Coordinates of C-alpha atoms and ligand atoms in Angstrom, one line a residue:
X1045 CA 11.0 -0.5 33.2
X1046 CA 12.4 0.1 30.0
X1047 CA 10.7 -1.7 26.7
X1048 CA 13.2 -4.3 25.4
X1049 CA 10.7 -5.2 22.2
X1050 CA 11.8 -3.8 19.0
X1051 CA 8.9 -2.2 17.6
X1052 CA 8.3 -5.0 14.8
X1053 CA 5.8 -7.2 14.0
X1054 CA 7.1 -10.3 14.2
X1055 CA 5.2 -11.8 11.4
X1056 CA 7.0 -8.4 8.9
X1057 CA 10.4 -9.1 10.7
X1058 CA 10.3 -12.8 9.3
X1059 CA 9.2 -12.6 6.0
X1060 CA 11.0 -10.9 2.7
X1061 CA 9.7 -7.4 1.8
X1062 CA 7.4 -8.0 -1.5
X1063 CA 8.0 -6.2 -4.7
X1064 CA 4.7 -5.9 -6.4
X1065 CA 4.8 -3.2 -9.7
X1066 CA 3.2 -0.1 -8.6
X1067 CA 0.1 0.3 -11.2
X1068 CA 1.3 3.0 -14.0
X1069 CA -0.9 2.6 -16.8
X1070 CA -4.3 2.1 -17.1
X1071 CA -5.7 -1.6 -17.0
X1072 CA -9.2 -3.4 -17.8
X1073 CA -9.6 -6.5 -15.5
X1074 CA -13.2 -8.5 -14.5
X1075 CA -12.8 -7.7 -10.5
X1076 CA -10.7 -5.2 -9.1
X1077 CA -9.9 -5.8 -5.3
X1078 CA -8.6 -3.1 -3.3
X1079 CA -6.4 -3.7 -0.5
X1080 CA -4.4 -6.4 0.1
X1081 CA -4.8 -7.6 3.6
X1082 CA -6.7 -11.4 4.2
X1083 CA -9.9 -10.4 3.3
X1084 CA -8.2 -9.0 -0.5
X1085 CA -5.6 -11.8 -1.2
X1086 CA -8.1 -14.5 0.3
X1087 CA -11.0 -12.8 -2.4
X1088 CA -8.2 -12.2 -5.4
X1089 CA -7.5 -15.8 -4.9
X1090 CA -11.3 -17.1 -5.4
X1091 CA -11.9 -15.2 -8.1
X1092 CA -9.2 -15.5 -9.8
X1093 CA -9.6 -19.8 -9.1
X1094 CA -12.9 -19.4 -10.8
X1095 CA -11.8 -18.1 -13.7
X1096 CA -12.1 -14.4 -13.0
X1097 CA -9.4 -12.0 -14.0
X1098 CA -8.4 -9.7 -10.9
X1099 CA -6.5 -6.5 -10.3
X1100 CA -5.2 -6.8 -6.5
X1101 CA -4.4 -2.8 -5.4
X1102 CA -2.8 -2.1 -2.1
X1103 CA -1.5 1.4 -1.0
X1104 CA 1.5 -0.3 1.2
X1105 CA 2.8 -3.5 0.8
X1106 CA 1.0 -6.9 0.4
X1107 CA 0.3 -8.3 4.1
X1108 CA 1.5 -5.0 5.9
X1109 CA -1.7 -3.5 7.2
X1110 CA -3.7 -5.0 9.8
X1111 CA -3.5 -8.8 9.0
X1112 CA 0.4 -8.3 9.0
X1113 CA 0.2 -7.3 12.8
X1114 CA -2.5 -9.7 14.1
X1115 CA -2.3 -12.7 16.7
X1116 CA -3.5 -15.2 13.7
X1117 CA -5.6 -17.1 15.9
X1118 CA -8.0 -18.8 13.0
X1119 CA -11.0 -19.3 15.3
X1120 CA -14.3 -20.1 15.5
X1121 CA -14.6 -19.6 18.9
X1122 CA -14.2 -16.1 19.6
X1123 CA -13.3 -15.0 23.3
X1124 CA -17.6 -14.9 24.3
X1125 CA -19.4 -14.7 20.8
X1126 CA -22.3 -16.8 20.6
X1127 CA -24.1 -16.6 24.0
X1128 CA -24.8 -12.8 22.7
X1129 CA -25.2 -14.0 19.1
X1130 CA -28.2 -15.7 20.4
X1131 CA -29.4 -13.1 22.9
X1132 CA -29.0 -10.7 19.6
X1133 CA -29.9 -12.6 17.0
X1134 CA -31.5 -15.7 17.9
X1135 CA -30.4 -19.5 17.7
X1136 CA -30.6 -19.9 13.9
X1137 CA -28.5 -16.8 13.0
X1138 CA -26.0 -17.8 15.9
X1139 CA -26.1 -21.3 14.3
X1140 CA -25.7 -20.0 10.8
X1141 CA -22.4 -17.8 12.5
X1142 CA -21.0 -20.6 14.0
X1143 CA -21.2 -22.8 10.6
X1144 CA -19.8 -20.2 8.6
X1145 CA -16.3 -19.4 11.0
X1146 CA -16.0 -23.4 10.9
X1147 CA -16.5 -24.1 7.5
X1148 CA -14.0 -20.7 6.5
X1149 CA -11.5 -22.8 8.5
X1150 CA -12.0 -25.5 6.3
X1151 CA -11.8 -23.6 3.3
X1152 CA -8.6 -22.3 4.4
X1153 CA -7.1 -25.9 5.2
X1154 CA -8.1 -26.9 2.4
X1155 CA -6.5 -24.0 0.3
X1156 CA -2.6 -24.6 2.4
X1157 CA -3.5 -28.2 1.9
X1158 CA -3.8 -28.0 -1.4
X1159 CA -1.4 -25.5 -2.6
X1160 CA 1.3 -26.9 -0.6
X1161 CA 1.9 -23.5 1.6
X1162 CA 4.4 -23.3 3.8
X1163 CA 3.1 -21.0 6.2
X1164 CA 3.5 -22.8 10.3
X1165 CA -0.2 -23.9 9.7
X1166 CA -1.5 -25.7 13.1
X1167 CA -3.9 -27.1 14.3
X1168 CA -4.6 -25.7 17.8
X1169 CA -6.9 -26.2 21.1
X1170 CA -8.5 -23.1 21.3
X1171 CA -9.7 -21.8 25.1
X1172 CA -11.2 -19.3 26.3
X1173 CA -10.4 -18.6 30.8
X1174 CA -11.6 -17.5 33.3
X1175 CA -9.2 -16.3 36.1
X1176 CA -11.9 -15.0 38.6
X1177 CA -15.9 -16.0 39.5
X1178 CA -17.8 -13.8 36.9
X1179 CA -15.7 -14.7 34.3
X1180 CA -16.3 -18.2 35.2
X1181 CA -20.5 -17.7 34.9
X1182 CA -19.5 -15.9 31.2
X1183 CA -17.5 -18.8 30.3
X1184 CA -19.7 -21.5 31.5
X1185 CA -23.1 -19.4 30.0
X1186 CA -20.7 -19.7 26.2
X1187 CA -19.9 -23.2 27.4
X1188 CA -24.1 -23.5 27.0
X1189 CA -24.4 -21.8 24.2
X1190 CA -21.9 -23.0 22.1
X1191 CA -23.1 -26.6 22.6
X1192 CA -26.9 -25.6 21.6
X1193 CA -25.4 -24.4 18.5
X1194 CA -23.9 -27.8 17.8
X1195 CA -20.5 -26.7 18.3
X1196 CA -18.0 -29.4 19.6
X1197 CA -17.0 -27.3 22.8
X1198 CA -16.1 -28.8 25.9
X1199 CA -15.5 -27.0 29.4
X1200 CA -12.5 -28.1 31.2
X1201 CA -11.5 -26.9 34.9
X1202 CA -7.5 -26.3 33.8
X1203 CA -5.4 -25.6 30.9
X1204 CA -1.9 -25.7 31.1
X1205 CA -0.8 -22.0 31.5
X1206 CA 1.7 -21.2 34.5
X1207 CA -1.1 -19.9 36.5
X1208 CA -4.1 -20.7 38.3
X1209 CA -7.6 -20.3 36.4
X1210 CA -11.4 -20.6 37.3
X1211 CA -12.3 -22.3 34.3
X1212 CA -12.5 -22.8 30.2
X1213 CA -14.5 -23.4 27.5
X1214 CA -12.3 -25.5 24.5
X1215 CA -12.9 -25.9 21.2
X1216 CA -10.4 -28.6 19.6
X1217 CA -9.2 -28.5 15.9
X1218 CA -9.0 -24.8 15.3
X1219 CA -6.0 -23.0 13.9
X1220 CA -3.1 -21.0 13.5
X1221 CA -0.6 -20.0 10.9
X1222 CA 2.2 -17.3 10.4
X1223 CA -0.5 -14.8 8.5
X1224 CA 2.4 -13.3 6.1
X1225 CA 3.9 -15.9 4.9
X1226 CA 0.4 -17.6 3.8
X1227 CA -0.4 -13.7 2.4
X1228 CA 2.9 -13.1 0.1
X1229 CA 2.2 -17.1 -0.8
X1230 CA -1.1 -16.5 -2.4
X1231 CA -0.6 -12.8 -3.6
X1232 CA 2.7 -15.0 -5.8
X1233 CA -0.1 -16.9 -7.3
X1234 CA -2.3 -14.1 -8.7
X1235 CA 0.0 -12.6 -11.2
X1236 CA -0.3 -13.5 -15.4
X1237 CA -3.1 -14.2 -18.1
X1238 CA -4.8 -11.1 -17.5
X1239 CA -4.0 -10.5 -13.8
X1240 CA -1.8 -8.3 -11.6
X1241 CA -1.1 -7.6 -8.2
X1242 CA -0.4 -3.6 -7.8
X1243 CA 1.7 -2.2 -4.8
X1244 CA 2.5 1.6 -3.1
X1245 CA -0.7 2.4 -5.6
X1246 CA -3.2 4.3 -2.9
X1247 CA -6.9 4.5 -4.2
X1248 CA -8.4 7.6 -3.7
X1249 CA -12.4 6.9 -5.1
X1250 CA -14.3 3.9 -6.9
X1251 CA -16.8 5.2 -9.4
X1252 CA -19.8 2.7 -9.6
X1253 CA -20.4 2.8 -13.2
X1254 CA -20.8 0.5 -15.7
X1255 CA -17.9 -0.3 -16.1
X1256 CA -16.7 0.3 -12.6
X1257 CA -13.6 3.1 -12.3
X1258 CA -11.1 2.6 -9.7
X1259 CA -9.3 6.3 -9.1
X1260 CA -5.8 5.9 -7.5
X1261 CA -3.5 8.4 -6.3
X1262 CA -0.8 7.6 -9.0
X1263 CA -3.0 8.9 -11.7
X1264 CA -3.7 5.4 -13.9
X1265 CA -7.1 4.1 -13.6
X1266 CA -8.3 0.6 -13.4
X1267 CA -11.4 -0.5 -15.4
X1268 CA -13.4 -3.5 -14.2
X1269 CA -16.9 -4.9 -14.0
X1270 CA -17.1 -5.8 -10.1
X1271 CA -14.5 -3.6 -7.3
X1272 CA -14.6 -5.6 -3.8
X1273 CA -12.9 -2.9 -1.2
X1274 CA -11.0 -4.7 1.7
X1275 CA -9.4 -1.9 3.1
X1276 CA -10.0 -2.5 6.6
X1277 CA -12.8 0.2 6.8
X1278 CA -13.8 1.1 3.3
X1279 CA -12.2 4.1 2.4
X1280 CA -15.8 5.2 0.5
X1281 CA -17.6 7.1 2.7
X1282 CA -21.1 6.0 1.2
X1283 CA -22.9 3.2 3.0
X1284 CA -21.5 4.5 6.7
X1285 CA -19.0 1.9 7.5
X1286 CA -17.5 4.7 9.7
X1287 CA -20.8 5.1 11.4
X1288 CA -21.7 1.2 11.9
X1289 CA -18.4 0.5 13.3
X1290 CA -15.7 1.9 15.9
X1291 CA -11.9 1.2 15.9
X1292 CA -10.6 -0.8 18.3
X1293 CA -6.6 -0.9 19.4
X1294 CA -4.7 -3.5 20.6
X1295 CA -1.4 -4.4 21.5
X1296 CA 1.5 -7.3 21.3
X1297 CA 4.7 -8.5 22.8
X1298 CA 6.3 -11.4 22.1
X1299 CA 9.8 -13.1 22.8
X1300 CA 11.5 -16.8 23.0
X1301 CA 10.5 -19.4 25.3
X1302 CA 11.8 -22.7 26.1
X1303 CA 9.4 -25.5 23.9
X1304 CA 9.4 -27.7 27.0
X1305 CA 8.1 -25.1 28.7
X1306 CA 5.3 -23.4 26.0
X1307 CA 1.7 -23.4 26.4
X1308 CA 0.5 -26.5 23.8
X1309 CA -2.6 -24.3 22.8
X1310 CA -4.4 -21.3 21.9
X1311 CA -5.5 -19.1 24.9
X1312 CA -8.0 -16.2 25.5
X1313 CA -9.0 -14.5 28.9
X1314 CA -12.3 -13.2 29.7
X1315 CA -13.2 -9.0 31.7
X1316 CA -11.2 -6.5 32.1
X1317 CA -7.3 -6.8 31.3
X1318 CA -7.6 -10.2 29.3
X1319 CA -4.9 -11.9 27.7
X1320 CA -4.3 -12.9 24.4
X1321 CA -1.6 -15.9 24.2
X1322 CA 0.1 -18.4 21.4
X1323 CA 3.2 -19.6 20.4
X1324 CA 4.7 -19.6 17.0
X1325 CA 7.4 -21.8 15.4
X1326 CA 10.3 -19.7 14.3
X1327 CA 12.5 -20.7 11.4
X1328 CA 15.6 -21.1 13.3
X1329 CA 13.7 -24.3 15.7
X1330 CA 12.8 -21.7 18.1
X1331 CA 9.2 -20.9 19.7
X1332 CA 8.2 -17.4 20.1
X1333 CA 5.6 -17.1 22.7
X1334 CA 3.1 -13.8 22.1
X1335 CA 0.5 -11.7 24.2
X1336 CA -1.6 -9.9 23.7
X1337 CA -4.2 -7.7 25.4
X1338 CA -4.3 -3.7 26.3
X1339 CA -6.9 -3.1 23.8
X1340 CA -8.9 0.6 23.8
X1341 CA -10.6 2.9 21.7
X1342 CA -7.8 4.3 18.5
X1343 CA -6.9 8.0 20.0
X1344 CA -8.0 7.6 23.5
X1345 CA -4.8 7.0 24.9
X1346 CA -2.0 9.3 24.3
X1347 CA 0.5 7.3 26.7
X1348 CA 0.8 3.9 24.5
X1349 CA 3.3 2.9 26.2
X1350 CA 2.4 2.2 29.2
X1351 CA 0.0 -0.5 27.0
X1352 CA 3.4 -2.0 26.2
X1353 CA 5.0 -1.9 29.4
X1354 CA 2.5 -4.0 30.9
X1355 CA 2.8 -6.8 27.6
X1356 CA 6.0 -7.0 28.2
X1357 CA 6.1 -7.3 32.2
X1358 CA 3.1 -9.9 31.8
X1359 CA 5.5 -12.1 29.8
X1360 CA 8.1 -11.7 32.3
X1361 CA 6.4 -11.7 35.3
X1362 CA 4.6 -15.4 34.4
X1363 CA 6.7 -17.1 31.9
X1364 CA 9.6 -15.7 32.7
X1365 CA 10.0 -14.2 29.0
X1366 CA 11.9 -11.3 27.5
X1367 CA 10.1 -9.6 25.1
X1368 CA 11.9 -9.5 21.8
X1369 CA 9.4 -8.0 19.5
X1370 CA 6.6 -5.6 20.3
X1371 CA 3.9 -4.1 18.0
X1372 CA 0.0 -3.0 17.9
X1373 CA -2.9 -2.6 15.3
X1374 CA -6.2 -2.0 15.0
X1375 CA -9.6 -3.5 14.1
X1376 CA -12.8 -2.4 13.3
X1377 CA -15.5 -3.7 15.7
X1378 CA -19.6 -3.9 14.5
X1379 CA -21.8 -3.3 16.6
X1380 CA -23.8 -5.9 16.5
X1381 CA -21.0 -8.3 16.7
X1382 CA -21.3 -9.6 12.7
X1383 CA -19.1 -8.4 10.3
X1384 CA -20.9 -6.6 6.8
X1385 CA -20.0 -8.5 4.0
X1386 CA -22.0 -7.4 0.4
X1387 CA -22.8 -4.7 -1.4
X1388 CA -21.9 -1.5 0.0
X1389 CA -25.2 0.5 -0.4
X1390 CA -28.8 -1.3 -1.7
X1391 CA -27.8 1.0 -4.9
X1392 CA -24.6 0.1 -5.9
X1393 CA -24.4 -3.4 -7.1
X1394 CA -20.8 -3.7 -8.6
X1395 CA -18.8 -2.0 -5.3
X1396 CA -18.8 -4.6 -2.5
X1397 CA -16.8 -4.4 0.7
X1398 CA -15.9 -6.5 4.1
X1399 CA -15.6 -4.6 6.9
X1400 CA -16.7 -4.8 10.8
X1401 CA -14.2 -8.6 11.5
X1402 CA -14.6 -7.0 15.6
X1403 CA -10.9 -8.6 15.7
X1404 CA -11.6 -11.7 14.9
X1405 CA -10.8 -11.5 11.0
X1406 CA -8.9 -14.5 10.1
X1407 CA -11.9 -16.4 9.7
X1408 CA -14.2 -13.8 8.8
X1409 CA -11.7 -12.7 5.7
X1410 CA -12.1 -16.2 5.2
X1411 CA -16.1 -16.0 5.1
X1412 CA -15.7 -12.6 3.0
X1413 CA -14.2 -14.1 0.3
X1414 CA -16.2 -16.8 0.3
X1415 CA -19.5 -14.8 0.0
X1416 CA -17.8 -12.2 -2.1
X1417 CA -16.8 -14.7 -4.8
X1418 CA -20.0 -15.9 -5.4
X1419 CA -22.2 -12.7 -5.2
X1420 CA -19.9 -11.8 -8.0
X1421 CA -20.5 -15.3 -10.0
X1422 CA -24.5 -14.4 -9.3
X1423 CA -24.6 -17.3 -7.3
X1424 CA -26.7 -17.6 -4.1
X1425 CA -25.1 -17.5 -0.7
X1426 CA -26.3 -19.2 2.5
X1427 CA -24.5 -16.6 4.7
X1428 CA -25.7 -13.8 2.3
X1429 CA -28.7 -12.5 5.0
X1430 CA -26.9 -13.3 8.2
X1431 CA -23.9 -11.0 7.1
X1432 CA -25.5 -8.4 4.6
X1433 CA -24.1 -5.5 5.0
X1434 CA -26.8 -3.4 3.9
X1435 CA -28.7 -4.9 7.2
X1436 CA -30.6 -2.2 9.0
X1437 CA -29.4 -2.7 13.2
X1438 CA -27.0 -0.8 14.3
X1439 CA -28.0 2.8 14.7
X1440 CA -30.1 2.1 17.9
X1441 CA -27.7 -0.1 20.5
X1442 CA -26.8 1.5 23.3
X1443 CA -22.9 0.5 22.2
X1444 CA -23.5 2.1 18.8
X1445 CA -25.9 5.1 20.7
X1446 CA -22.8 6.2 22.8
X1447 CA -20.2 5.6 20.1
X1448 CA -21.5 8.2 17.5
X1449 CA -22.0 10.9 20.3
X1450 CA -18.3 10.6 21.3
X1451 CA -17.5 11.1 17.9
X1452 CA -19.8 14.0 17.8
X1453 CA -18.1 15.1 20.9
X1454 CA -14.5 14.4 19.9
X1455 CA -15.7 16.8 16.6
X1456 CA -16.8 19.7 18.6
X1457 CA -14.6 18.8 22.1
X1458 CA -10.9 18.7 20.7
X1459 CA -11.1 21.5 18.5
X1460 CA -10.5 23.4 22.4
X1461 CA -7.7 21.4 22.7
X1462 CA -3.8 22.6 22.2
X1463 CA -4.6 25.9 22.9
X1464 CA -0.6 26.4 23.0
X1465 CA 0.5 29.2 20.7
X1466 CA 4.1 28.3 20.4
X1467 CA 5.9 25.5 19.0
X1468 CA 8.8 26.0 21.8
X1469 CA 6.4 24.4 24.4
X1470 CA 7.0 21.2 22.5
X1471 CA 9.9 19.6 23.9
X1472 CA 11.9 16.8 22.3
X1473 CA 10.4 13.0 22.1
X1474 CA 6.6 15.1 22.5
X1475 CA 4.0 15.7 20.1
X1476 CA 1.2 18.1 21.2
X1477 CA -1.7 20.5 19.3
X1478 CA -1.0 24.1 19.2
X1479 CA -3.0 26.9 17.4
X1480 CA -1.2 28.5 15.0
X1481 CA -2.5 31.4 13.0
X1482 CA -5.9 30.5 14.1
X1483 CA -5.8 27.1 12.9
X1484 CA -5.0 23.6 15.2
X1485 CA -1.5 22.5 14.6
X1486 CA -0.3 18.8 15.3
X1487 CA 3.2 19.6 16.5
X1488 CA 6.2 16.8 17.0
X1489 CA 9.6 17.6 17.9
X1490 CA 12.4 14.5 17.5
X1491 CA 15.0 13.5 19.6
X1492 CA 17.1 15.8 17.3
X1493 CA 15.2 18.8 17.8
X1494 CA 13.6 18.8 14.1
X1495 CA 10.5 20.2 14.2
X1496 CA 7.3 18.3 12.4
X1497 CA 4.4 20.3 12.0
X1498 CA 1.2 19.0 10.4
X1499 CA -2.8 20.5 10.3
X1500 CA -4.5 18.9 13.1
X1501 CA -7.3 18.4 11.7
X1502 CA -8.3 15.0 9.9
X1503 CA -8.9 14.9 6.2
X1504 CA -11.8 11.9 6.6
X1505 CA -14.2 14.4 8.2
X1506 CA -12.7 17.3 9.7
X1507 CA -12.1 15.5 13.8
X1508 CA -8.8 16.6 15.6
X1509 CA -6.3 13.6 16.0
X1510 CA -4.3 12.7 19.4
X1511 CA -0.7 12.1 19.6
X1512 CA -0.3 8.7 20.3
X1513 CA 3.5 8.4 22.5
X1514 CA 4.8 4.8 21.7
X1515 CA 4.0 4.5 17.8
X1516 CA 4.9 8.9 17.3
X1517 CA 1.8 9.0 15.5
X1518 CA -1.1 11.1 15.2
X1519 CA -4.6 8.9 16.0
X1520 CA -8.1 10.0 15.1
X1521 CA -10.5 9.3 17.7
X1522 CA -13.7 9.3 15.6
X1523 CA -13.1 6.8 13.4
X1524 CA -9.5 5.6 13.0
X1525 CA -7.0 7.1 10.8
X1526 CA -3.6 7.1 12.0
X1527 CA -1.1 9.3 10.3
X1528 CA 2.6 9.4 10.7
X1529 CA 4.2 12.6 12.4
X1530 CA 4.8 14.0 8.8
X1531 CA 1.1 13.3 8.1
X1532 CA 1.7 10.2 5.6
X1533 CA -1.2 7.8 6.0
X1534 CA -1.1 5.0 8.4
X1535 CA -4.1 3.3 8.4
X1536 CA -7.7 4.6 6.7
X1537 CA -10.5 5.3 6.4
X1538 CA -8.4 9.0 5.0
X1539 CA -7.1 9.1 2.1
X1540 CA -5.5 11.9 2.2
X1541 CA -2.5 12.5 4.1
X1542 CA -2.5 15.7 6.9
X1543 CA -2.0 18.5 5.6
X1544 CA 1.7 20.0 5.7
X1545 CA 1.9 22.9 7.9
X1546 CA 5.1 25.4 8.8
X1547 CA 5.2 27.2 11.9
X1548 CA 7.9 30.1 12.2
Ligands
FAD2897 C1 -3.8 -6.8 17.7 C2 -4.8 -7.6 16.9 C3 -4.8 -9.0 17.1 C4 -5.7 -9.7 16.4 N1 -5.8 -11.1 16.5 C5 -6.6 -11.8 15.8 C6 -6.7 -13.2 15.9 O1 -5.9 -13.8 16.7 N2 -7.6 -13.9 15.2 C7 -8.4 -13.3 14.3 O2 -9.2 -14.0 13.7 N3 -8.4 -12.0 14.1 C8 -7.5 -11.2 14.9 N4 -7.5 -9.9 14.7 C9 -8.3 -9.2 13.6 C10 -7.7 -9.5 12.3 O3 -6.3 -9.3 12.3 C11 -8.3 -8.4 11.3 O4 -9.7 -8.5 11.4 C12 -7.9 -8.7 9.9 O5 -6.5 -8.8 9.8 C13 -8.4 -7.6 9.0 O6 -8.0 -7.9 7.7 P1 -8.3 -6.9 6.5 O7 -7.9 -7.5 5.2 O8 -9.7 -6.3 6.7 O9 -7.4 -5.6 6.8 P2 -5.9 -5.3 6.5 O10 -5.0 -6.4 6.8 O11 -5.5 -4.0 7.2 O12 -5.9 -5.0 5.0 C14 -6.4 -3.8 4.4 C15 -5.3 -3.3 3.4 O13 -5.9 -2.3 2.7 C16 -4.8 -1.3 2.4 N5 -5.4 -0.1 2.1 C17 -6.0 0.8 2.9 N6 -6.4 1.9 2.3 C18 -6.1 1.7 0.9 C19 -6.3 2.5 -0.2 N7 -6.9 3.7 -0.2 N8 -5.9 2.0 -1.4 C20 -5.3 0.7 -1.5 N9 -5.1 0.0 -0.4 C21 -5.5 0.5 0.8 C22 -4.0 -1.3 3.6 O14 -2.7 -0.9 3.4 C23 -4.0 -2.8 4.1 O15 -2.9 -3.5 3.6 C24 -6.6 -9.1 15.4 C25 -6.5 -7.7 15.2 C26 -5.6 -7.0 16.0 C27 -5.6 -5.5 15.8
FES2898 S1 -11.1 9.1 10.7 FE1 -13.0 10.0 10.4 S2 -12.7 12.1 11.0 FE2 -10.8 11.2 11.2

């Protein structure tokens, strides 16, 4: 089966490039926040509505990383959350969670409410299903746990998807919106009386200092009192974001669907091969209907797409859907289920960072924000313990455990791999490693014949990446990066771009 998706998010496909200045002279502001996904614009926004003056940096384009490819499901109930909350934490931490995701949705409302944004803001059902018994007991144990916590859940025995299921928990009143056009809409508000919104400006280092230094790559420098870095995973190696978390893949399709015949809600399988599914107003009258699912480890899977494949034959196959648009992301995933959200080491008190959402981000940029604003005011926070991101856990779960020895053994493993000594073996549409003068070569060869040849070896810390087939991109499977087959940064934490290689 060939793909019919074009390989666009649909949320970037609808909305107007931006055109933010690139930053080319030096500039003194209170908070400098850099990236410019939710968790930046949402923080920007706060501070700048309490008075602070803000410098918004962003290496791509407002809106185009991560929260510019996401499902946009604004959730407190996420998939199975809180029964392990509570086995992890305990009740009052999984309490304090539960508070926190509803009241970001508020907060969030409140904000489209009150700015007037047009951005397909709904309120949603939201359900988790079961399709099978043992997802039934999972659903049925959250069902429990949920409604200890004092969350208004409800389980109900159908929901009105085309086929049959075991079961569902349902939370009412949640969300969803069109995530770019609520992103551009707030970055338009951040601009004049001593702030700016920067674009195609990639930071390279933050020095903690008093003032704070933010390095970028296009030489300028900003100057400010407080940096807040939302740039996924913080590009900083100090603190060991890289270490706490692991990056997680995932994949949509999406395409038009009759509105008499469109799921009414928000929907979310449970075990192995769950489904991720919403609808979406478009702006000619139409409803798009998108899935989601196919998720795995960044750089473990060189055949993506085969990932897509399935998306797309899913959509078919039960709503009888052609997919139109197709695209995939990643998220960062904590280990012990709760984002970090504070300073970024015990010593540095001016360089903060929100990291870890475990793909459930639209609130928790939300809660980031939130937290981030008034840390920086030096006000107290309730959620300040629950998501400190200096917390102490993670280094001993078995997840975490088995994580950081596959990165230890993607960092000895791979450098055996592409032990090819000749670019000719790569034939055209294939990217492979080859050794080349002693060194590992990452090696693609286009449709055209041209030949792109880039060092293999990461420039976060030193792993080999993996070709990745659907998205021609090269993938680090320790913690991330993705780079484009002429080495150009995809996604961090590097933030450097592979290194240019030629093979004669
Ligand atoms: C497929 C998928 C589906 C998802 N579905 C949902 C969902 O339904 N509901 C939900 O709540 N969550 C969902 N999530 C998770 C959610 O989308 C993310 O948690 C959230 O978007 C992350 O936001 P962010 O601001 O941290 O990252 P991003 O949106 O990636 O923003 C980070 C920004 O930093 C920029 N940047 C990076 N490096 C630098 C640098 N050196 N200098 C300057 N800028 C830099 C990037 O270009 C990027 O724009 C999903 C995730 C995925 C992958
Ligand atoms: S992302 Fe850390 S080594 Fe590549």
């Amino acid at each position: 089966m060939t793909l019919t998706g074009r390989p666009v998010s649909y949320w970037i496909d609808s909305t107007l490039p931006s055109s933010y200045p690139a930053l080319s002279q030096d500039v003194t502001v209170d908070v400098a926040v850099v990236g410019g996904g939710l968790a930046g614009v949402m923080t920007a926004k706060l501070l700048k509505d309490a008075g602070k003056t803000v410098a918004l940096i962003e290496a791509d384009r407002i809106g185009a990383g991560v929260s510019g490819h996401t499902t946009a499901k604004i959730a407190a109930l996420q998939q199975l959350l809180y029964a392990e909350l509570i086995d992890k934490h305990g009740e009052e931490k999984a309490r304090l969670a539960g508070e926190s995701n509803r009241a970001a949705i508020a907060r969030l409302a409140d904000l489209i409410a009150t700015e007037n944004i047009d951005c397909d803001f709904e309120r949603k059902a939201n359900y988790t299903f079961a399709t099978d018994a043992d997802g039934l007991a999972k659903v049925k144990a959250e069902v429990e746990a949920t409604q200890k916590l004092g969350l208004p859940t409800s389980f109900v025995e159908s929901v009105d998807l085309p086929f049959p299921v075991t079961g569902a928990i349902m939370m009412a009143d949640e969300a969803q919106f069109h995530p770019r056009k609520f992103m551009l809409a707030i970055a338009a508000t951040l601009p004049g009386n001593g702030s700016h919104v920067f674009e195609q400006t990639r930071v390279s280092t933050v020095e903690d200092e008093t003032p704070c230094r933010v390095i970028t790559d296009n030489g300028p420098t900003v100057i400010a009192q407080d940096v807040v870095i939302t740039t996924n995973l913080p590009i900083l190696d100090i603190g060991l974001y890289f270490a706490k978390t692991y990056p997680q893949r995932s994949y949509l399709a999406g395409g038009r669907i009759d509105a008499s015949r469109a799921p009414q809600g928000m929907y979310i399988g449970v075990g192995k091969g769950y489904r991720s599914i919403r609808t979406t107003p478009t702006d000619d009258g139409g409803t798009l209907l998108i899935v989601g699912g196919e998720g795995h480890k960044v750089g473990s899977e060189e055949a993506t797409d085969e990932r897509f494949r399935r998306l797309e034959s899913y959509l078919q196959e039960n709503f009888g859907v052609t997919a139109e648009y197709r695209w995939s992301s990643q998220d960062f995933v904590s280990f012990d289920k709760l984002p970090y959200i504070g300073a970024i080491t015990p010593a540095h008190q001016h360089t903060y960072v929100a990291t870890g959402f475990s793909l459930w981000g639209m609130a928790k940029s939300v809660i980031s924000a939130m937290m981030l604003t008034d840390r920086i005011l030096g006000r107290e926070h309730p959620w300040a313990d629950l998501y400190d991101s200096t917390r102490a856990t993670p280094f001993v779960t078995p997840t975490s455990i088995q994580q950081n020895l596959e990165v230890g053994a993607h960092w000895v493993g791979d450098r055996f791999k592409g032990l090819f000594d000749s670019t000719d073996s790569v034939a055209p549409g294939e990217g492979k490693l080859v050794t080349h003068q002693g060194g590992k070569v990452a090696a693609y060869r286009d449709d055209s014949g041209k030949l792109h040849t880039v060092s293999a070896v990461c420039p976060h810390l030193g792993c080999i990446v993996a070709w990745n087939q659907a998205e021609t991109s090269w993938d680090c499977p320790c913690h991330g990066s993705r780079f484009s087959c002429d080495g150009k940064i995809l996604h961090g934490p590097a933030v450097k771009p592979l290194e240019q290689k030629v093979c004669d």
